[in-house]
Amino acid sequence: MFGWNGRILHVNLNKEKAVADKYDSKIAKNFLGGRGFAAKILWDELKPGIDPLSPENRLVFAAGPLTGFALPSSGKMVVAAKSPLTWGYGDGNIGTYASVQMRKAGYDAVVIEGKAKNPMVSLIRNESADFFDAKDLWGLGTFETERRLAELYGRTAGVLCIGQAGENLVKYALIVSQEGRAGGRPGIGAVMGSKNLKAVVFIGSNELPAAHPKEMKDLGEEAYREVLAKPNYVFWKRQGTMSTIEWSQENSVLPTRNYREGVFEKASSIGGFVMEKMKVSNKGCPQCNMTCGNIVKDSDRKESELDYENVAMLGANIGLGNLKSVAALNRIADEYGLDTISLGNVLGFAMEASEKGLIKESIPWGKFKATKTLVSDIAYRKGYLGNLLADGVYSASQEIGNGSDRWAMHVKGLETSAYDCHTTPAMALAFGTCSIGAHHKDAWVISWEVKTGREGYTAEKVDKVIELQRIRGGIFECLTVCRFPWVELGFELEWYPKFLYAATGVEMSWETLNMIGDRVFNLIRSFWVREFGGKWSAEMDVPPARWFEEPLTKGPLKGKRLDRFKYDNMLKTYYQKRGWDERGIPTGSTLLKLGLEDVARELGGRVKISL
Ligand code: PTT
Ligand code: SF4
């Protein structure tokens, strides 16, 4: 095989042993890599119903066939497991040297099972895996952990690590790398913590096997030049994702005070232009010449990396209008290894619960010091509230009751990303049907929807959501390359089959690539259904009640809300187009068409599936 290494490393922490398994070229062609491999491994290796925080869960690190080659924005990987937050399929995409080093060590994926007796670091190199005591690192934040590991293994080693949140099994703890790249929103860091695994270090030195090395080199050089020449490049380097704050405010979709509103009165104080004045440098993922990480000095005079989601959720959504303070909360979240989206969401929920007198603690909107203390309580699961919020917004709403489930902002247990959907039905559908819960990664349809008309619940919108789920949630997640060159600069999609051919020697049309996207999407859906069995229903794909029940009270779209009847009809159309039944379960013939016969057989043994 070219492009792919053809090997997956299986690590057993109980035995402190690792075995490299070869895999078939059919697997490579059918699932590509990244999310495709992760979904296949979790489907094949997990017994349904296991506790995600038990040693039986698998922690998967998976790269794609382009990872590690000199191609634009190709230094990313997928981290995945059964999620402790949702109890369904969970993954995240992280930019890190670990992706490149893992591939150069000779592996396309690493699968970790079992649980170490004591805190441990695993070092994975060409042909070897070693295990070291990590007692000295346990209890440290991610930045200090990485600093110490860099002293031992050098700054070019690829490190994936967890902070205190992962150690304390906070259900939205994620994995951090390079002081500010973070991935695995649905609690993948907690899965790592449950295995007593503080960090994995990757060091590799093999040449990656390209099918057409000369073509690969030429294509790579041309592609990097093309990225630099894109008209939006200069502005992107200035602001990265931060300009979305102003865009969201203008379009009434900036989540404000627990998604009650889509406009924030202090938006201009936390937007891209204010950030530019504070900015000290740019940072980015390996292999990328777009380096979109905005480094600023926060209110503690430390460096923090700002992105739209972080600022919207830890700013507008909790009523905090000072960017330096927002940056401090963001940095603390990185150090603890807490997902900023879920964190901003649970904080907004707690502030609303406090305002309504449903909890005895006083957590006012937008007060930095009180919020900072609460963030620390969450990371350490300290006190009633810290512990309650550490389990996520769905669980907290179940505990405090009093109708709070109507404004607990999640889908399938994963907190909503930073887009208010009172007025954007297609984005609501994208959240409703995303493969990990309410994340924007599979189908960020909102900018298209705002441009083309936000009122309708049309079949055209359903088509657009599916198209994006194929490209973003499918191809980009399986290749594990960053989607920003395409989304933000208009770097053409046609480049990717060419890259794939140069790397692997395999020619794939867009039709084939879309088929792979659908195969992986349906496999993940089957994973969810296998887990939930008879409890699965279309209700799982419905976004939070607040967007249907409480109209916006501010801004140009005051009075607007989603229509539940029309949403349900749009969802039905979505199911039909996907080849799923009225419960949102893939039919037997859909699975067969995608070559998932074994999945159809097993799923059919658990729930009644239609032909
Ligand atoms: C991603 C989610 C996002 S999406 C953001 S900001 W975004 C938040 N970032 C966090 C952070 O930082 N620290 C922290 N403690 N928690 C955080 N949680 C949030 O996590 C990220 C970029 C971004 S910035 C986005 S959109 C794109 N995402 C991609 C993707 O998903 N797939 C892909 N093929 N390419 C992508 N490119 C872009 O990458 P999750 P990163 Mg991320 C500080 O992790 O779980 O996928 O959730 O990885 O390396 O930091 O790059 O406005
Ligand atoms: Fe990483 Fe940003 Fe480059 Fe994407 S564009 S690879 S997120 S630095």
XYZ file of C-alpha atoms and ligand atoms in Angstrom:
671
model
C 0.000 0.000 0.000
C 1.097 3.573 -0.650
C -0.061 6.618 1.322
C -1.406 4.459 4.092
C 1.097 2.745 6.381
C -1.240 -0.242 6.533
C -0.690 -0.698 10.268
C -2.694 0.057 13.389
C -1.069 -0.152 16.804
C -3.137 -1.792 19.546
C -1.980 -0.774 23.019
C -3.120 -2.660 26.112
C -2.517 -0.608 29.253
C -3.207 -3.463 31.686
C -0.492 -5.555 30.109
C 1.736 -2.618 29.123
C 2.035 -4.223 25.706
C 1.503 -3.040 22.164
C 0.901 -5.050 19.010
C 0.961 -3.685 15.464
C -1.759 -5.164 13.255
C -1.778 -4.995 9.493
C -5.069 -4.108 7.883
C -6.519 -4.812 4.503
C -6.365 -2.368 1.586
C -10.166 -2.779 1.322
C -10.529 -1.119 4.732
C -8.334 1.738 3.537
C -10.382 2.269 0.382
C -13.749 1.931 2.107
C -13.057 4.054 5.177
C -10.037 6.227 4.161
C -8.730 6.997 7.668
C -9.469 9.354 10.591
C -13.134 9.282 11.505
C -13.740 6.393 9.092
C -11.192 4.208 10.887
C -12.331 5.350 14.334
C -15.976 4.526 13.613
C -15.068 1.117 12.175
C -12.821 0.260 15.124
C -15.390 1.341 17.725
C -18.155 -0.562 15.927
C -16.039 -3.718 15.642
C -14.356 -3.705 19.027
C -16.877 -2.319 21.531
C -19.510 -4.401 23.214
C -22.768 -2.387 23.178
C -23.753 -0.916 26.530
C -20.277 -0.666 28.087
C -19.587 2.199 30.461
C -17.517 4.744 28.476
C -15.325 5.315 31.526
C -14.576 1.623 32.002
C -11.351 -0.055 30.827
C -13.354 -1.735 28.058
C -13.763 1.504 26.143
C -11.290 2.133 23.331
C -9.456 5.406 22.858
C -8.632 5.836 19.186
C -6.137 8.218 17.602
C -6.521 8.082 13.830
C -4.905 10.041 11.004
C -5.646 10.065 7.296
C -3.595 9.054 4.242
C -2.493 12.671 3.630
C -1.314 13.307 7.191
C 2.380 13.991 7.411
C 2.921 14.841 3.740
C 3.900 18.395 2.859
C 0.372 19.462 1.919
C -1.604 22.476 3.170
C -3.139 22.160 6.647
C -2.596 18.400 6.834
C -1.287 18.143 10.407
C -4.477 17.001 12.098
C -5.903 13.812 13.542
C -9.121 12.431 14.970
C -9.395 11.422 18.622
C -12.409 9.203 19.333
C -14.133 6.912 21.838
C -17.569 6.041 23.100
C -18.505 9.323 24.770
C -19.101 9.554 28.526
C -21.159 12.693 27.888
C -23.585 11.247 25.343
C -23.016 7.473 25.576
C -22.898 7.525 21.777
C -20.115 7.897 19.210
C -17.743 10.751 20.104
C -14.790 12.319 18.342
C -12.830 15.511 17.791
C -10.275 16.820 15.340
C -7.010 18.218 16.668
C -4.070 19.909 14.959
C -0.892 18.499 16.479
C 2.606 17.208 15.776
C 1.332 13.947 17.253
C -0.504 13.290 13.968
C 2.647 13.665 11.877
C 4.841 11.773 14.333
C 2.374 8.897 14.674
C 2.327 8.451 10.902
C 6.106 8.683 10.698
C 6.370 6.069 13.449
C 4.597 3.764 10.986
C 0.986 3.803 12.204
C -2.226 5.163 10.732
C -4.050 4.739 14.014
C -3.404 3.808 17.625
C -6.089 2.059 19.689
C -5.755 2.118 23.458
C -7.610 -0.294 25.712
C -7.581 -1.286 29.374
C -6.472 0.839 32.306
C -3.027 1.490 33.703
C -2.531 0.575 37.374
C -1.016 3.975 38.091
C -0.821 7.245 36.172
C 1.169 6.585 33.047
C 2.763 8.116 29.953
C 3.075 6.018 26.839
C 5.905 6.701 24.392
C 5.287 5.430 20.874
C 8.205 5.273 18.460
C 9.097 3.372 15.285
C 8.609 -0.292 16.175
C 8.258 0.277 19.927
C 5.870 1.370 22.655
C 7.127 2.095 26.163
C 5.295 2.899 29.349
C 6.484 5.257 32.082
C 5.230 6.209 35.468
C 3.479 9.601 35.398
C 2.906 10.193 39.103
C 4.885 13.441 38.891
C 2.713 14.702 36.071
C -0.671 13.719 37.522
C -2.382 16.823 38.869
C -0.576 19.180 36.495
C -2.201 21.328 33.843
C -1.668 20.594 30.168
C 0.866 23.386 29.539
C 3.184 22.283 32.344
C 2.758 18.631 31.378
C 3.828 19.390 27.814
C 6.715 21.551 28.984
C 8.099 18.704 31.092
C 7.635 16.146 28.349
C 9.365 18.471 25.867
C 12.357 18.609 28.227
C 12.547 14.823 28.093
C 11.715 14.160 24.457
C 12.416 17.420 22.618
C 10.090 20.061 21.223
C 9.408 18.184 18.001
C 7.901 15.171 19.763
C 4.125 14.961 19.303
C 2.277 15.081 22.611
C -1.390 14.462 23.380
C -2.209 15.067 27.035
C -4.969 15.749 29.524
C -5.284 18.267 32.338
C -7.023 18.080 35.693
C -10.449 17.914 34.023
C -9.593 14.661 32.253
C -8.102 13.222 35.432
C -11.275 14.086 37.362
C -13.489 12.612 34.640
C -15.273 15.821 33.772
C -17.544 14.612 31.006
C -16.502 17.290 28.506
C -12.777 17.075 29.202
C -10.783 17.040 25.994
C -7.243 16.344 24.839
C -4.768 19.203 24.447
C -1.605 19.580 22.386
C 0.814 22.403 21.667
C -0.638 24.688 24.349
C -3.923 25.501 22.744
C -4.804 22.951 20.117
C -7.647 20.995 21.655
C -9.868 18.170 20.480
C -12.436 15.644 21.609
C -15.376 17.717 22.828
C -17.563 14.744 23.872
C -15.308 13.842 26.807
C -12.495 12.062 24.997
C -10.124 13.546 27.612
C -12.190 11.922 30.366
C -11.858 8.544 28.621
C -8.082 9.083 28.602
C -8.232 9.995 32.330
C -10.313 6.900 33.111
C -7.436 4.855 31.684
C -4.942 6.618 33.982
C -3.193 7.834 30.857
C -1.781 11.309 31.353
C -0.090 11.629 27.978
C 0.973 9.855 24.835
C 4.202 10.948 23.162
C 4.853 10.115 19.508
C 8.277 10.158 17.861
C 8.654 8.829 14.327
C 11.353 8.962 11.684
C 10.137 6.808 8.789
C 9.673 8.201 5.319
C 5.975 8.141 4.420
C 5.234 5.888 1.451
C 3.928 8.105 -1.382
C 2.770 6.442 -4.603
C 3.986 9.348 -6.732
C 6.610 11.249 -4.723
C 7.587 13.723 -7.443
C 3.969 14.586 -8.212
C 3.301 14.910 -4.482
C 6.159 17.376 -4.057
C 5.098 19.504 -7.028
C 1.432 19.458 -6.043
C 2.258 20.396 -2.460
C 4.362 23.376 -3.509
C 1.736 24.569 -5.952
C -1.026 24.151 -3.363
C 0.807 26.135 -0.674
C 1.328 28.940 -3.213
C -2.342 28.813 -4.154
C -3.389 29.199 -0.496
C -1.122 32.249 -0.125
C -2.608 33.827 -3.246
C -6.228 33.624 -2.092
C -7.789 37.085 -1.713
C -8.981 36.520 1.847
C -5.600 35.216 3.031
C -4.323 38.459 4.597
C -7.509 39.155 6.531
C -7.641 35.523 7.664
C -4.123 35.811 9.106
C -5.205 38.963 10.916
C -8.364 37.606 12.513
C -8.748 33.868 11.877
C -12.158 32.713 13.064
C -12.619 35.796 15.279
C -14.355 37.885 12.602
C -17.317 35.540 13.064
C -18.186 37.431 16.278
C -19.143 40.518 14.250
C -20.855 38.368 11.591
C -22.923 36.503 14.186
C -23.930 39.734 15.902
C -24.988 41.342 12.596
C -27.067 38.290 11.793
C -28.590 37.768 15.254
C -27.044 34.343 15.826
C -24.482 35.164 18.527
C -25.494 32.990 21.502
C -26.188 35.365 24.345
C -27.015 34.579 27.982
C -27.644 30.893 27.515
C -29.020 31.294 23.980
C -31.909 33.485 25.043
C -30.880 36.052 22.453
C -28.841 36.237 19.251
C -27.358 39.684 19.914
C -25.020 40.803 22.683
C -24.856 44.468 23.706
C -21.076 44.231 24.204
C -20.288 42.240 21.054
C -18.011 44.953 19.666
C -15.804 44.680 22.794
C -15.098 41.003 22.194
C -14.898 40.939 18.381
C -12.157 40.458 15.811
C -11.075 44.094 15.647
C -10.579 44.429 19.417
C -8.704 41.126 19.357
C -6.373 42.466 16.639
C -5.298 45.306 18.930
C -4.393 42.822 21.675
C -2.749 40.258 19.425
C 0.902 39.357 19.999
C 1.385 36.559 17.462
C -0.118 33.811 15.297
C 0.086 30.126 16.038
C -1.054 27.085 14.134
C -1.090 23.416 13.407
C 1.784 21.583 11.684
C 2.004 21.732 7.861
C -0.165 24.857 7.731
C 0.609 28.242 6.210
C -2.692 29.776 7.361
C -1.757 29.696 11.092
C -5.052 30.951 12.431
C -4.433 30.764 16.185
C -4.701 34.315 17.560
C -2.394 34.695 20.544
C -3.277 37.508 22.942
C -2.206 38.480 26.473
C -5.063 37.872 28.881
C -6.013 39.630 32.109
C -3.496 37.452 34.012
C -0.817 38.622 31.507
C -0.501 35.105 30.143
C -0.854 33.980 26.537
C -4.189 32.643 25.354
C -5.266 31.437 21.889
C -8.592 32.861 20.755
C -11.108 31.378 18.339
C -14.697 32.352 17.618
C -16.292 29.492 19.524
C -14.262 30.104 22.665
C -15.042 33.799 22.737
C -18.724 33.500 21.884
C -19.277 30.860 24.568
C -17.101 32.337 27.329
C -18.116 35.906 26.403
C -21.600 36.595 25.007
C -23.155 33.379 26.276
C -22.252 34.199 29.877
C -22.716 37.981 29.515
C -18.985 38.772 29.822
C -17.923 41.698 27.634
C -14.231 42.076 28.428
C -11.998 40.229 25.964
C -8.985 40.009 28.285
C -11.126 38.273 30.900
C -12.658 35.995 28.263
C -9.119 35.150 27.135
C -8.161 34.277 30.723
C -11.111 31.874 31.045
C -10.151 30.361 27.705
C -6.534 29.803 28.765
C -7.614 28.271 32.060
C -9.904 25.913 30.119
C -6.932 24.885 27.952
C -4.792 24.265 31.017
C -7.465 22.179 32.739
C -8.346 20.512 29.419
C -12.016 21.559 29.478
C -13.965 22.021 26.261
C -14.749 25.738 26.015
C -18.018 25.226 24.134
C -19.566 22.919 26.721
C -18.016 24.992 29.496
C -19.603 28.250 28.256
C -22.829 26.351 27.903
C -22.925 24.907 31.449
C -21.850 28.273 32.869
C -24.703 30.041 31.050
C -27.083 27.355 32.298
C -25.879 27.817 35.907
C -26.219 31.605 35.641
C -29.786 31.277 34.413
C -30.588 28.694 37.106
C -29.145 31.054 39.721
C -31.175 33.999 38.384
C -34.329 31.864 38.534
C -33.552 30.754 42.091
C -33.237 27.060 41.144
C -29.844 26.669 42.802
C -28.776 28.199 46.073
C -25.415 29.471 44.779
C -25.296 33.005 43.395
C -23.637 33.026 39.963
C -24.333 36.396 38.359
C -24.050 36.954 34.608
C -20.723 38.279 33.376
C -18.789 38.388 36.638
C -15.247 37.270 35.891
C -13.945 36.344 39.353
C -16.948 34.259 40.384
C -16.877 32.519 37.006
C -13.172 31.765 37.264
C -13.713 30.125 40.658
C -16.585 28.079 39.272
C -14.445 26.891 36.331
C -11.858 25.630 38.781
C -14.591 23.926 40.867
C -15.788 22.149 37.721
C -12.298 20.934 36.766
C -11.809 19.536 40.283
C -15.465 18.519 40.746
C -15.452 20.610 43.905
C -18.654 21.274 45.832
C -22.231 20.558 44.806
C -22.282 22.925 41.832
C -18.805 22.099 40.499
C -19.645 18.423 40.553
C -23.099 18.927 39.055
C -21.829 21.003 36.149
C -18.938 18.622 35.479
C -21.476 16.124 34.143
C -22.787 18.482 31.441
C -25.935 20.457 30.903
C -28.309 17.567 30.208
C -27.417 15.823 33.446
C -27.560 19.102 35.421
C -31.049 19.851 34.077
C -32.249 16.378 35.061
C -30.953 16.990 38.569
C -32.407 20.470 39.167
C -35.676 19.866 37.292
C -38.286 22.672 37.345
C -38.538 22.731 33.565
C -34.848 23.525 33.152
C -34.644 20.847 30.451
C -36.415 23.369 28.152
C -33.351 25.628 28.281
C -30.601 23.025 28.644
C -28.867 23.624 25.316
C -27.741 20.299 23.888
C -28.576 17.588 21.371
C -28.100 13.961 22.445
C -26.232 15.275 25.497
C -23.545 17.275 23.645
C -23.840 21.008 24.298
C -24.639 23.215 21.280
C -21.791 25.065 19.528
C -21.861 28.845 19.321
C -24.753 29.543 16.939
C -28.167 30.622 18.128
C -30.795 28.903 15.964
C -34.032 30.751 16.825
C -34.062 31.943 13.206
C -32.035 29.360 11.258
C -33.918 26.073 10.678
C -31.220 24.465 8.512
C -28.559 25.077 11.167
C -30.965 23.626 13.739
C -31.245 20.527 11.531
C -27.448 20.396 11.251
C -27.170 20.397 15.048
C -30.025 17.900 15.322
C -28.451 15.356 12.998
C -24.707 15.879 13.580
C -22.954 12.595 14.220
C -21.633 13.469 17.697
C -24.429 15.682 19.111
C -24.851 19.441 18.690
C -21.584 20.329 16.964
C -21.183 22.591 13.930
C -18.404 20.483 12.411
C -20.455 18.238 10.112
C -22.587 20.941 8.517
C -21.876 24.618 9.174
C -24.779 25.538 6.932
C -25.588 28.788 8.692
C -23.619 31.199 6.483
C -25.243 29.742 3.330
C -28.644 29.827 5.028
C -28.357 33.459 6.113
C -27.276 34.408 2.584
C -29.954 32.451 0.740
C -32.958 33.010 3.021
C -33.425 31.915 6.584
C -37.215 31.626 6.767
C -37.862 28.419 4.857
C -37.885 24.773 5.982
C -37.241 23.598 2.455
C -36.029 20.419 0.779
C -33.187 22.498 -0.685
C -31.965 23.177 2.850
C -32.105 19.488 3.660
C -30.007 18.779 0.554
C -27.465 21.380 1.610
C -27.142 19.888 5.109
C -26.555 16.433 3.616
C -24.058 17.785 1.065
C -22.041 19.440 3.845
C -22.242 16.393 6.086
C -20.690 14.393 3.253
C -17.866 16.817 2.590
C -17.083 18.179 6.043
C -18.197 15.350 8.328
C -17.144 12.732 5.781
C -14.189 13.540 3.559
C -12.409 16.138 5.687
C -12.801 14.049 8.855
C -11.601 10.883 7.118
C -8.653 12.592 5.440
C -8.227 14.484 8.752
C -7.046 17.577 6.866
C -8.218 20.969 8.024
C -11.277 22.215 6.197
C -10.425 25.930 6.660
C -8.520 26.385 3.363
C -11.736 25.373 1.566
C -14.290 27.009 3.891
C -12.510 30.269 4.569
C -10.334 30.915 1.526
C -12.163 29.044 -1.217
C -9.260 26.635 -1.850
C -10.952 24.334 -4.352
C -12.191 20.863 -3.385
C -10.713 19.475 -6.626
C -7.285 19.525 -4.988
C -8.121 16.723 -2.573
C -8.600 13.781 -4.997
C -5.323 14.874 -6.610
C -3.541 14.806 -3.250
C -5.071 11.421 -2.551
C -3.899 10.027 -5.878
C -0.342 11.308 -5.422
C -0.208 9.820 -1.916
C -1.963 6.483 -2.459
C -2.030 5.888 -6.207
C -5.798 5.367 -5.863
C -8.046 7.457 -8.088
C -11.300 8.416 -6.423
C -14.079 10.423 -8.016
C -16.252 12.732 -5.921
C -19.009 10.182 -6.274
C -16.809 7.583 -4.561
C -15.713 10.055 -1.911
C -19.323 11.001 -1.179
C -20.155 7.321 -0.888
C -17.395 6.966 1.720
C -18.818 9.989 3.560
C -22.239 8.321 3.596
C -20.803 4.961 4.638
C -19.089 6.488 7.642
C -22.113 8.629 8.532
C -24.411 5.596 8.455
C -21.981 3.487 10.435
C -21.873 6.157 13.149
C -25.676 6.412 13.151
C -25.842 2.623 13.507
C -23.439 2.849 16.438
C -25.804 5.264 18.205
C -28.829 3.087 17.498
C -27.005 -0.049 18.656
C -26.237 1.722 21.954
C -29.725 3.110 22.554
C -31.703 0.180 21.138
C -35.443 0.489 21.760
C -35.003 3.913 23.369
C -33.905 5.430 20.053
C -36.440 7.759 18.412
C -36.676 10.820 16.150
C -36.812 12.915 19.334
C -33.031 12.368 19.573
C -32.604 14.594 16.494
C -34.559 17.555 17.818
C -32.681 20.670 18.944
C -33.304 22.354 22.338
C -36.854 23.406 23.234
C -35.868 27.023 23.911
C -35.497 27.723 20.170
C -39.082 26.583 19.557
C -40.756 27.941 22.667
C -39.181 31.284 23.583
C -39.021 33.935 20.856
C -36.072 36.337 20.685
C -36.825 39.470 22.697
C -34.064 41.686 21.278
C -32.482 42.725 18.000
C -33.831 42.998 14.459
C -35.321 39.497 14.604
C -37.233 40.094 17.837
C -40.262 37.819 18.114
C -38.846 35.031 15.914
C -38.527 31.394 16.879
C -38.406 27.990 15.245
C -41.601 26.199 14.282
C -41.733 22.662 15.699
C -44.263 21.332 13.199
C -42.201 22.557 10.248
C -38.981 21.290 11.818
C -40.485 17.813 12.215
C -41.490 17.824 8.551
C -38.010 18.907 7.518
C -36.567 16.104 9.639
C -38.879 13.598 7.913
C -37.618 14.810 4.525
C -34.061 14.478 5.804
C -34.707 10.862 6.862
C -36.223 10.017 3.479
C -33.284 11.489 1.596
C -30.866 9.630 3.862
C -32.673 6.322 3.394
C -33.655 6.086 7.055
C -37.006 5.110 8.564
C -39.339 7.407 10.506
C -37.294 6.863 13.710
C -34.083 7.961 11.978
C -32.716 4.412 11.718
C -30.944 3.386 8.481
C -32.959 0.848 6.515
C -31.475 -2.520 5.583
C -31.241 -1.549 1.911
C -29.415 1.705 2.727
C -26.818 -0.216 4.712
C -26.474 -2.854 1.990
C -26.003 -0.206 -0.703
C -23.130 1.195 1.338
C -21.488 -2.203 1.742
C -22.378 -2.427 5.435
C -23.954 -5.917 5.372
C -22.408 -6.935 8.696
C -23.740 -3.761 10.304
C -27.244 -4.405 8.941
C -27.125 -7.941 10.336
C -26.027 -6.891 13.788
C -28.324 -3.887 13.996
C -31.233 -6.045 12.892
C -30.555 -8.295 15.881
C -31.026 -5.351 18.265
C -33.833 -3.229 16.825
C -36.416 -3.848 14.190
C -35.026 -2.388 10.975
C -37.004 -1.805 7.817
C -35.918 -3.226 4.512
C -13.681 21.793 18.115
C -14.141 22.907 18.978
C -13.851 24.205 18.358
S -14.276 24.364 16.743
C -13.335 25.233 19.053
S -12.924 26.734 18.352
W -13.521 26.417 16.102
C -13.074 25.135 20.485
N -11.666 25.131 20.693
C -11.213 24.860 21.965
C -9.981 25.310 22.446
O -9.172 26.002 21.603
N -9.621 25.043 23.724
C -10.444 24.313 24.535
N -10.059 24.061 25.780
N -11.649 23.870 24.106
C -12.019 24.103 22.838
N -13.224 23.637 22.401
C -13.752 23.924 21.092
O -13.519 22.800 20.249
C -9.410 23.971 15.631
C -9.792 24.557 14.319
C -11.126 25.100 14.495
S -11.250 26.355 15.629
C -12.171 24.698 13.767
S -13.739 25.379 13.945
C -11.994 23.768 12.669
N -12.332 22.430 13.093
C -12.010 21.405 12.239
C -12.626 20.147 12.316
O -13.435 19.838 13.213
N -12.315 19.227 11.337
C -11.401 19.500 10.358
N -11.130 18.563 9.442
N -10.786 20.694 10.295
C -11.057 21.627 11.223
N -10.395 22.807 11.186
C -10.586 23.792 12.186
O -9.762 23.541 13.323
P -13.150 19.337 18.418
P -7.689 22.561 16.823
Mg -10.504 21.054 17.545
C -7.958 26.482 22.060
O -11.612 19.803 18.597
O -13.465 18.349 19.471
O -13.269 18.876 17.025
O -14.011 20.599 18.667
O -8.725 21.328 17.062
O -6.406 21.955 16.413
O -7.655 23.372 18.062
O -8.185 23.420 15.584
O -13.972 28.248 15.800
Fe -4.769 24.652 12.109
Fe -5.887 27.002 11.508
Fe -4.148 25.887 9.866
Fe -6.546 24.809 10.151
S -6.078 26.827 9.302
S -4.604 23.699 10.096
S -6.946 25.173 12.351
S -3.717 26.636 11.921
